[in-house]
CSV table of C-alpha atoms in Angstrom, one decimal:
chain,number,residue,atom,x,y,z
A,28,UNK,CA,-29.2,29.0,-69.5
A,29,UNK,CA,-26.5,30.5,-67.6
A,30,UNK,CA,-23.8,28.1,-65.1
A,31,UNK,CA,-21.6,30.0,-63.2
A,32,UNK,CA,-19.5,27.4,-60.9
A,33,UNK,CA,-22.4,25.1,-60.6
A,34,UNK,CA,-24.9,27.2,-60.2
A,35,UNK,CA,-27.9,27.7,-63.5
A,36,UNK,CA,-30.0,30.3,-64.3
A,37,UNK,CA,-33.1,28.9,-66.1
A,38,UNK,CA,-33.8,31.3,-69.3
A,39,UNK,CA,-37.4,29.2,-69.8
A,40,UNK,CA,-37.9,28.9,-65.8
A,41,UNK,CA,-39.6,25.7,-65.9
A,42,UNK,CA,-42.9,25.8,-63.8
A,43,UNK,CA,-44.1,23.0,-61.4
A,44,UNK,CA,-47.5,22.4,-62.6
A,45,UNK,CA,-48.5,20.0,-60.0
A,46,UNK,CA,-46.9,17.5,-57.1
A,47,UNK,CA,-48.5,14.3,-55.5
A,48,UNK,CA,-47.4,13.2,-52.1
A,49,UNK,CA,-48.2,9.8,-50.5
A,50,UNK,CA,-47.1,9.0,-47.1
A,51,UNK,CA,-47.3,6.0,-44.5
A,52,UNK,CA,-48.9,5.3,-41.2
A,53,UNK,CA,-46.2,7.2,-39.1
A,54,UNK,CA,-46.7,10.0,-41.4
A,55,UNK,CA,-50.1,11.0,-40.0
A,56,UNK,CA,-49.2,13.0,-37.3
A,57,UNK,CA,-47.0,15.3,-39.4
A,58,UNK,CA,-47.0,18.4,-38.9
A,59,UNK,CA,-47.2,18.5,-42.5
A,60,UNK,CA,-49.7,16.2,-42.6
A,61,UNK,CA,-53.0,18.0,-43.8
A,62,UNK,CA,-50.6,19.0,-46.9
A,63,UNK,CA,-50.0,14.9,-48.0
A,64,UNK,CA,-51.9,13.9,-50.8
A,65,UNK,CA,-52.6,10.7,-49.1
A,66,UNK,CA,-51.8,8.8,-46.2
A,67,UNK,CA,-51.9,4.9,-46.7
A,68,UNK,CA,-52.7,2.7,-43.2
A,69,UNK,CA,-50.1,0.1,-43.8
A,70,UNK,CA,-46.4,0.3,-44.9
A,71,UNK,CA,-47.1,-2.9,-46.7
A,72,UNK,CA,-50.1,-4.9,-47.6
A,73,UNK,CA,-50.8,-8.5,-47.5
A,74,UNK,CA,-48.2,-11.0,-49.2
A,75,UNK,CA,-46.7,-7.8,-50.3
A,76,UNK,CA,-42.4,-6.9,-49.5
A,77,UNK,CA,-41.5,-4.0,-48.5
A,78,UNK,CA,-39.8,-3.3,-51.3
A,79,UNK,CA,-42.9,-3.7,-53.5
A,80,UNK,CA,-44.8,-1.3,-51.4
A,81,UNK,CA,-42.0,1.0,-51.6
A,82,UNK,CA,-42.8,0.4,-55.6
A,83,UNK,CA,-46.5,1.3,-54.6
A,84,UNK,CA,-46.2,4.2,-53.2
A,85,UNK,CA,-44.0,5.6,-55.9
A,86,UNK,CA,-47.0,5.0,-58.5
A,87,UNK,CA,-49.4,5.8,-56.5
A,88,UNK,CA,-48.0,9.7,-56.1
A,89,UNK,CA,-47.0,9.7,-60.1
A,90,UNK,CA,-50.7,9.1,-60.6
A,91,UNK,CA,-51.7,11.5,-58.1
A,92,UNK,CA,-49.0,14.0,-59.6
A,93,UNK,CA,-50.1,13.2,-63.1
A,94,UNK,CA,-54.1,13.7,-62.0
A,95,UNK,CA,-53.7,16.9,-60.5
A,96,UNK,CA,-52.2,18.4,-63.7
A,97,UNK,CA,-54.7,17.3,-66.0
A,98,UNK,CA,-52.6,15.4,-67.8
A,99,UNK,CA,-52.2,11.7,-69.3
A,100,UNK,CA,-49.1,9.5,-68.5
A,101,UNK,CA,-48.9,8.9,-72.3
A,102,UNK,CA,-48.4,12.4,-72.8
A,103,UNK,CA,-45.0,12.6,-70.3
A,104,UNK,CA,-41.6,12.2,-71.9
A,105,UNK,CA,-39.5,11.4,-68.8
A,106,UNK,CA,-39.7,10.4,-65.6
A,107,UNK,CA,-36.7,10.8,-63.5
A,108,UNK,CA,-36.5,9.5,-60.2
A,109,UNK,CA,-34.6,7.5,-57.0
A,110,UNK,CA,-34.9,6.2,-53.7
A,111,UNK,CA,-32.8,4.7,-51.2
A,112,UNK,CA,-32.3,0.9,-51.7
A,113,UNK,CA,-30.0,-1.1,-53.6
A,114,UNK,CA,-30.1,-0.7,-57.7
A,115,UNK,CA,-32.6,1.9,-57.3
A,116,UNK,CA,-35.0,-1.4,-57.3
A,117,UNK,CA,-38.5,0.3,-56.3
A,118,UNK,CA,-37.9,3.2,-58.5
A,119,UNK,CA,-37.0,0.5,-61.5
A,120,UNK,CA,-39.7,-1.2,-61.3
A,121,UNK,CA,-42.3,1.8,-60.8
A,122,UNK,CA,-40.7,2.4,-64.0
A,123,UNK,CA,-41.8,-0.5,-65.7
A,124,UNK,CA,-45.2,0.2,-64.7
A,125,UNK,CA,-45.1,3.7,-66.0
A,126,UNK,CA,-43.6,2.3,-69.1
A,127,UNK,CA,-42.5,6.3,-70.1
A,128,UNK,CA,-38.3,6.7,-70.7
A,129,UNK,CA,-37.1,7.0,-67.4
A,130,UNK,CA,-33.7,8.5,-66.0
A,131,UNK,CA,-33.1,6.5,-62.4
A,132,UNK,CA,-31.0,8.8,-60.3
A,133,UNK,CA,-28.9,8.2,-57.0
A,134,UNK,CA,-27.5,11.9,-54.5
A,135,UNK,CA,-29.2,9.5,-51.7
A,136,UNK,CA,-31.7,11.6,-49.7
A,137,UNK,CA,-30.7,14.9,-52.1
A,138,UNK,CA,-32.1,12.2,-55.0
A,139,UNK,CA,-35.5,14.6,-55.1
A,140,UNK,CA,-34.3,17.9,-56.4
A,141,UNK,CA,-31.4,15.7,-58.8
A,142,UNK,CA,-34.5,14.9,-60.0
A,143,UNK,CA,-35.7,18.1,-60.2
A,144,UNK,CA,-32.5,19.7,-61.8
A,145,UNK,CA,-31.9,17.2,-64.3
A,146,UNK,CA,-36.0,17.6,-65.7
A,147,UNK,CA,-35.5,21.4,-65.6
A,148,UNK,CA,-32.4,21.0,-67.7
A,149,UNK,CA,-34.4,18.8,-70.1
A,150,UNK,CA,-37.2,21.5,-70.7
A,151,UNK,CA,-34.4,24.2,-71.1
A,152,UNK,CA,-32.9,22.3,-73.7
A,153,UNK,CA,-36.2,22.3,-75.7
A,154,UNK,CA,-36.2,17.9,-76.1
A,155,UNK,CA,-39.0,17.7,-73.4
A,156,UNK,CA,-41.9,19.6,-72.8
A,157,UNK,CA,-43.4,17.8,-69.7
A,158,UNK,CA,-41.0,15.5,-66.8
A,159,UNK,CA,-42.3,13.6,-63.6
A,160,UNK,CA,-39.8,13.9,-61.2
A,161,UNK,CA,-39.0,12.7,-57.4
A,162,UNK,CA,-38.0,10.7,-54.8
A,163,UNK,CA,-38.8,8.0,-52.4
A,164,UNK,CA,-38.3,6.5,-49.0
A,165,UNK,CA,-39.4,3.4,-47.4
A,166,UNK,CA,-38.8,3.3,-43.6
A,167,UNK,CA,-38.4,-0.9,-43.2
A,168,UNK,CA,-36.5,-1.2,-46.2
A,169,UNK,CA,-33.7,1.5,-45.7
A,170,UNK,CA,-33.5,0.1,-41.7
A,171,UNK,CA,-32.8,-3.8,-43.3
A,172,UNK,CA,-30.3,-2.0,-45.6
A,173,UNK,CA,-28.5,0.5,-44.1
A,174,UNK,CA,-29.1,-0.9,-40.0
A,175,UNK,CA,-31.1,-3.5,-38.6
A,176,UNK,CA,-34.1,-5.4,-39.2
A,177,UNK,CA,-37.6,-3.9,-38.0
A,178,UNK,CA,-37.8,-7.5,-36.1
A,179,UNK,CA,-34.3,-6.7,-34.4
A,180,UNK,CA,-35.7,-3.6,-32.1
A,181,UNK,CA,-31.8,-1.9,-32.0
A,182,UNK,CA,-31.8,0.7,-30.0
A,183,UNK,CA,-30.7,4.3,-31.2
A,184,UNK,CA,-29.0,7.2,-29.5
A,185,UNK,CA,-30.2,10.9,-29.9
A,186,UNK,CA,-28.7,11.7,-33.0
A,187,UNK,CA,-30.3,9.2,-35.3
A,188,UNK,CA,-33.1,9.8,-37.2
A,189,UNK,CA,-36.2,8.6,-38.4
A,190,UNK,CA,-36.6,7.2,-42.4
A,191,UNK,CA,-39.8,8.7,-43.5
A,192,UNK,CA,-42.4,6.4,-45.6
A,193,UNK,CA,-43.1,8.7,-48.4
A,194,UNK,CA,-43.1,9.3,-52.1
A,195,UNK,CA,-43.3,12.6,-53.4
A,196,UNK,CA,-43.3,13.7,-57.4
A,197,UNK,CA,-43.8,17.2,-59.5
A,198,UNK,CA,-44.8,17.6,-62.9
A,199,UNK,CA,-42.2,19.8,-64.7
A,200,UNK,CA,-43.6,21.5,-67.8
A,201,UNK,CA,-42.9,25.3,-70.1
A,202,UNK,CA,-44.9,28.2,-68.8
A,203,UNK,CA,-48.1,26.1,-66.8
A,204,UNK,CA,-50.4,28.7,-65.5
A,205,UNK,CA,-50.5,30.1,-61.9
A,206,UNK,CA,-47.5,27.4,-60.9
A,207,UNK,CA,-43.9,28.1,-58.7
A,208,UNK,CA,-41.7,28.8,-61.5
A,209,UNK,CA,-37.6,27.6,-60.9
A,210,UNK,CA,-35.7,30.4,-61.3
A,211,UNK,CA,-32.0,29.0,-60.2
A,212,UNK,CA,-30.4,25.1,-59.3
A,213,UNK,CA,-27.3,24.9,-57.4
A,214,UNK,CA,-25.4,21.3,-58.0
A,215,UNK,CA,-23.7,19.9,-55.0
A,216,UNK,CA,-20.4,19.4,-54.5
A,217,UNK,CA,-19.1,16.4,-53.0
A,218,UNK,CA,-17.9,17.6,-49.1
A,219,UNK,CA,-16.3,14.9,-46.6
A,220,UNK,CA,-16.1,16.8,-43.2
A,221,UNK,CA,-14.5,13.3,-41.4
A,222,UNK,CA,-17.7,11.9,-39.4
A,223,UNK,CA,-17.8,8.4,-39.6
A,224,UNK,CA,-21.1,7.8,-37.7
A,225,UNK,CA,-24.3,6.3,-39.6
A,226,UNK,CA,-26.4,7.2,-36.9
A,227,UNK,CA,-25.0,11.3,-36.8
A,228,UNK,CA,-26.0,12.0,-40.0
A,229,UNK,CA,-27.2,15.8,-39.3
A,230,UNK,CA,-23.5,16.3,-38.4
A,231,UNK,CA,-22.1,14.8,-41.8
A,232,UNK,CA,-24.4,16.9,-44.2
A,233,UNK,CA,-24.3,20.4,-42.5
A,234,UNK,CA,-21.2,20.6,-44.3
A,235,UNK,CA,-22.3,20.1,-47.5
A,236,UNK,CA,-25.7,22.0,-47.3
A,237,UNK,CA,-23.4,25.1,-46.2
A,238,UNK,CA,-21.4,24.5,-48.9
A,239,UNK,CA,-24.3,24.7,-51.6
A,240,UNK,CA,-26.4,27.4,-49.8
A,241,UNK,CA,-23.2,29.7,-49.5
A,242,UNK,CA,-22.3,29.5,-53.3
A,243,UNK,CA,-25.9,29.8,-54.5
A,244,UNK,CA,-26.0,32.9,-52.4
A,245,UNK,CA,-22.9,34.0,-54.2
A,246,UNK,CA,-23.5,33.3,-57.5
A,247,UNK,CA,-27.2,34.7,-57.3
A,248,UNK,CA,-25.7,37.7,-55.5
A,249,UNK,CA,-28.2,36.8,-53.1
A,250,UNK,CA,-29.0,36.9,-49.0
A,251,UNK,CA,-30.2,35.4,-46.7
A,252,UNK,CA,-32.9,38.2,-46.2
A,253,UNK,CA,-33.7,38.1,-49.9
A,254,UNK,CA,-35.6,34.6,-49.1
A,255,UNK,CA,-38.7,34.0,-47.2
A,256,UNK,CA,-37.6,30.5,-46.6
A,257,UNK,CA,-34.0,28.5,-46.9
A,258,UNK,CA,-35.2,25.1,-46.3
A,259,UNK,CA,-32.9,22.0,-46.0
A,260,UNK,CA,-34.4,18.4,-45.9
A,261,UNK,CA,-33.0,16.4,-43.2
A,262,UNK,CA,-30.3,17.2,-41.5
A,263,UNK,CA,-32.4,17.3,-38.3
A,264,UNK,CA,-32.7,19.1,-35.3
A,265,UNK,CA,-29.1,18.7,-34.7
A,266,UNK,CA,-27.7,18.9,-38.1
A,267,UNK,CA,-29.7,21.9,-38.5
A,268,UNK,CA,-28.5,23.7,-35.2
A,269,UNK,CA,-24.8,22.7,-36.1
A,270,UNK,CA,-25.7,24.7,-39.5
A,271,UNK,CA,-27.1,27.6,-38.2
A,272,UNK,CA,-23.5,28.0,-36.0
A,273,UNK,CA,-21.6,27.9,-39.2
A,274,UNK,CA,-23.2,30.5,-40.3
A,275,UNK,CA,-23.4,32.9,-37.6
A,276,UNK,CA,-25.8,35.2,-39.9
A,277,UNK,CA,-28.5,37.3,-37.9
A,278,UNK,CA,-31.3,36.2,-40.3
A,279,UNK,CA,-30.4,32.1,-40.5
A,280,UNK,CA,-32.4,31.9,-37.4
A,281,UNK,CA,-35.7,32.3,-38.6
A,282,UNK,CA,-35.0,31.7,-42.4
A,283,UNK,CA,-33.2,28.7,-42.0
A,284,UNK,CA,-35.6,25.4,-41.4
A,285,UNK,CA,-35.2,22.0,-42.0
A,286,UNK,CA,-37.8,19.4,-43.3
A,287,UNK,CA,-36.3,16.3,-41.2
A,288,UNK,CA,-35.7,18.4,-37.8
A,289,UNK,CA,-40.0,19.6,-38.4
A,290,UNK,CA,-41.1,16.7,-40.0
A,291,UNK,CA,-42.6,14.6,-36.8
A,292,UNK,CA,-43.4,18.1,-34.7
A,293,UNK,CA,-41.3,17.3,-30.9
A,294,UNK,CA,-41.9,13.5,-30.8
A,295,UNK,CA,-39.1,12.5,-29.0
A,296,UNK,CA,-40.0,9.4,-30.5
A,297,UNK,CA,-38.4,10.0,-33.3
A,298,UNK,CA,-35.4,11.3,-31.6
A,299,UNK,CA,-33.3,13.7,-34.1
A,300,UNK,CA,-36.2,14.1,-36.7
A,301,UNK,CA,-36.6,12.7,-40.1
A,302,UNK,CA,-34.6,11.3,-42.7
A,303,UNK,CA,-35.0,9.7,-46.1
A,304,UNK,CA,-35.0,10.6,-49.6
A,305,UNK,CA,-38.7,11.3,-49.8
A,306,UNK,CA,-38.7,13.3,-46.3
A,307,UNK,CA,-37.6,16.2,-48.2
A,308,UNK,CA,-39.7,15.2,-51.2
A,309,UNK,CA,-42.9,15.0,-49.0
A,310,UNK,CA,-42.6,18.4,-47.3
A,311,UNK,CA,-41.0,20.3,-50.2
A,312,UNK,CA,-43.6,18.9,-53.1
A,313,UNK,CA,-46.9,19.0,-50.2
A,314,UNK,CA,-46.5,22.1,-47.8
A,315,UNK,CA,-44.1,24.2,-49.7
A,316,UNK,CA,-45.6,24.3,-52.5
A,317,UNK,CA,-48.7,24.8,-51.3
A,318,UNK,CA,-47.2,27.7,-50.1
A,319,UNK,CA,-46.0,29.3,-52.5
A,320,UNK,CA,-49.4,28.5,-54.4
A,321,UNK,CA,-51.3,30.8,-52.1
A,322,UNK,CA,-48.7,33.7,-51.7
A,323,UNK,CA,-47.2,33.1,-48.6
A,324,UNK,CA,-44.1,32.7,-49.9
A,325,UNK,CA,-42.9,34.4,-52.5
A,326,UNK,CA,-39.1,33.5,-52.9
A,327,UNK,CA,-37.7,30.1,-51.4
A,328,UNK,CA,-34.4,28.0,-52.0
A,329,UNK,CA,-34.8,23.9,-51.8
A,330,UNK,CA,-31.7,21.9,-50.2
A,331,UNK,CA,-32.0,18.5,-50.3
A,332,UNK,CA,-29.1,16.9,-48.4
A,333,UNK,CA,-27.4,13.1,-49.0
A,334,UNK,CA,-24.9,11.0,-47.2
A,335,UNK,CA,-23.0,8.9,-50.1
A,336,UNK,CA,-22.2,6.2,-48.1
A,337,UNK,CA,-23.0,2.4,-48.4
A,338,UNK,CA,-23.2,-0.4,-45.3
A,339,UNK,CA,-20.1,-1.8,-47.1
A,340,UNK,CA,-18.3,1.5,-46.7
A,341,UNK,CA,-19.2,2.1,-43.4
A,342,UNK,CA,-18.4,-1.6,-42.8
A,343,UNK,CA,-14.7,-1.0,-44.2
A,344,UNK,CA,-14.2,2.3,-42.2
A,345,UNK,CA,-14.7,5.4,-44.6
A,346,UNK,CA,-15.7,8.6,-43.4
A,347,UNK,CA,-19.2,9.5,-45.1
A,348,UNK,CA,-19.0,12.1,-48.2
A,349,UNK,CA,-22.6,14.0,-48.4
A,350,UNK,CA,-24.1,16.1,-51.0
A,351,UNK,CA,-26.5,19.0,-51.6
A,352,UNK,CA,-28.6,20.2,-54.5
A,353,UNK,CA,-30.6,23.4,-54.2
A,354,UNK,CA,-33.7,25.2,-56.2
A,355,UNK,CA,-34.3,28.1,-56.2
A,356,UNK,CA,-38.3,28.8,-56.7
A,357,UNK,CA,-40.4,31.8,-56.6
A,358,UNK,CA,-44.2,32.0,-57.3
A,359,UNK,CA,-45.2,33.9,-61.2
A,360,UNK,CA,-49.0,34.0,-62.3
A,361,UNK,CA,-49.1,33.3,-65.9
A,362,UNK,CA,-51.8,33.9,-68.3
C-alpha cells in the first residue's frame, strides 16, 4: 500500500464481489432504475417511522448484497456503514440486526465510498477477508432533519435538490472472480468555499470534488482522457456545471457526470437533481458497476461529495465545509 498526500495505491486491489441496491417509490422512474435491486412501493409501512424504514431498507440491500455473493452474513467480519440522520440511528440499529462488528461512519452524502475506503484498507491490512460496506438515504427523514416536515409542503427554489430513498452496499473481499477491482482511493480534504445556503448545495461541494479529482489525477499521474467515466454523486445539475467551469478541460465535458444531476432524468420536479448519501450509493453500486461488469467501462473514478454541516450550524450562521472521497476502479477477470 502506497499514500502519497492522501491518495493509496491498493497492493491487494480489493475486488467488489457483489452490491445490492434498494430504492423507494420516487426511485422508479430513475433513469437508473432497471439497474436497482429493488424498488419498495412505500417509504414506510404501516405503524412503521421513517426512521425504522430507513433501518429497513439498509438490511434489506445487505441481504441482497450478501445473496448475490454467495455468501453467509456469519461469514462477514465488518460492516461499515452511515446515513444521514442524527447518531447515525438507522445505520445503528441495522447493525444490531446484522449483529457482525460494525464501523458506523459520517462524510455525509460522501459516507458511501468512506465506507468503501476504510473496508479496502481493512483487506489490505490482511485482519479482514470479506467487509459490507455503504450508505443510506431516507427522503422524509433527512427533510424533518435538515428542513421541513413532509406535512409542511415548503416550497424550494431551483437549486435545491431532491434526498433520494435508497440504500446501496458492496461486498469487499481478496481476489473474487470476474469482479471491479479498486486500484486507487483518494481521501477528501475538508474545503470551505464560503456558501452558506442549505438549499445550493451543488455550489458548496464543487469545491471540494475539484479538489479530490485534481490531486487524484496528480498523484496517479493520471487524465482526464485516461478514464471512461469521472463520476461525482450529487452535486447536481448545477453543482456539476459550476465544476465543469473550474476545470476548463476539453474532455470534462463528456467524462465528467454526476449521479444527483442524472438521477431523476429532466423531472423538473425535482428541480436541481438528487441528493442524499445513498444517491451516489444507488447509482455507483447499481448501474456502474454493472457497467463495468459487462466491459463498457473499463477504467472509472467514484466521487462521492458531502456537505458537513448540521441544522444547528446553519442555524448559528457557519459557512458549509464539504468533503470528497474518490475510488478509483477498473474491471480484472480473475481465474
Amino acid at each position: 500500500m502506497v499514500n502519497t498526500f492522501g491518495t493509496i495505491q491498493f497492493k491487494e486491489m480489493p475486488s467488489i464481489a457483489s452490491t445490492g441496491v434498494v430504492v423507494g417509490p420516487m426511485e422508479k422512474d430513475s433513469p437508473f432504475a432497471a439497474s436497482f435491486d429493488e424498488i419498495l412501493p412505500l417509504e414506510n409501512e404501516k405503524d412503521e417511522t421513517y426512521e425504522q424504514a430507513n433501518t429497513r431498507f439498509i438490511e434489506k440491500a445487505c441481504a441482497v448484497t450478501i445473496q448475490k455473493g454467495h455468501e453467509q452474513m456469519e461469514n462477514i467480519d465488518v460492516f461499515i456503514g452511515g446515513d444521514l440522520i442524527n447518531q447515525l440511528s438507522p445505520t445503528n440499529f441495522a447493525a444490531r440486526q446484522l449483529a457482525i462488528p460494525f464501523l458506523g461512519v459520517f462524510s455525509a452524502c460522501a459516507s458511501s465510498m468512506e465506507s468503501i475506503i476504510l473496508g479496502s484498507l481493512l483487506l489490505e491490512s490482511g485482519n479482514a477477508k470479506s467487509i459490507l460496506a455503504g450508505a443510506s438515504s431516507h427522503h422524509p427523514t433527512v427533510e424533518r432533519q435538515f428542513r421541513y416536515p413532509l406535512e409542511y409542503g415548503g416550497q424550494k427554489p431551483g437549486t435545491a435538490q431532491w434526498t433520494v430513498t435508497a440504500a446501496g452496499f458492496a461486498l469487499l473481499q481478496k481476489h473474487a472472480k470476474n469482479a471491479p477491482i479498486i486500484t486507487h482511493a483518494t481521501i477528501g480534504r475538508v474545503i470551505d468555499g464560503g456558501q452558506k445556503n442549505p438549499l445550493h448545495m451543488g455550489a458548496a461541494m464543487a469545491p471540494a470534488a475539484r479538489d479530490t479529482i485534481e490531486r487524484h489525477l496528480k498523484n496517479t499521474n493520471s487524465r482526464m482522457a485516461d478514464y471512461d467515466l469521472i463520476m461525482t454523486g450529487d452535486l447536481g445539475k448545477i453543482g456539476l456545471s459550476i465544476l465543469k467551469e473550474m476545470f476548463q478541460d476539453e474532455d470534462s465535458g463528456v467524462i465528467l457526470q454526476d449521479a444527483g444531476a442524472q438521477f431523476y432524468g429532466e423531472d423538473s420536479f425535482f428541480n436541481a437533481g438528487a441528493s442524499g448519501a445513498g444517491c451516489s450509493a444507488a447509482v455507483f453500486f447499481s448501474h456502474i458497476y454493472k457497467q463495468l461488469k459487462n466491459g463498457v467501462f473499463n477504467r472509472v473514478l467514484l466521487v462521492a461529495t458531502g456537505a458537513l454541516l448540521s441544522p444547528l450550524t446553519f442555524q448559528q450562521g457557519e459557512t458549509i465545509p464539504c468533503i470528497a472521497h474518490a475510488i478509483e476502479c477498473r474491471m480484472e477477470k480473475r481465474g
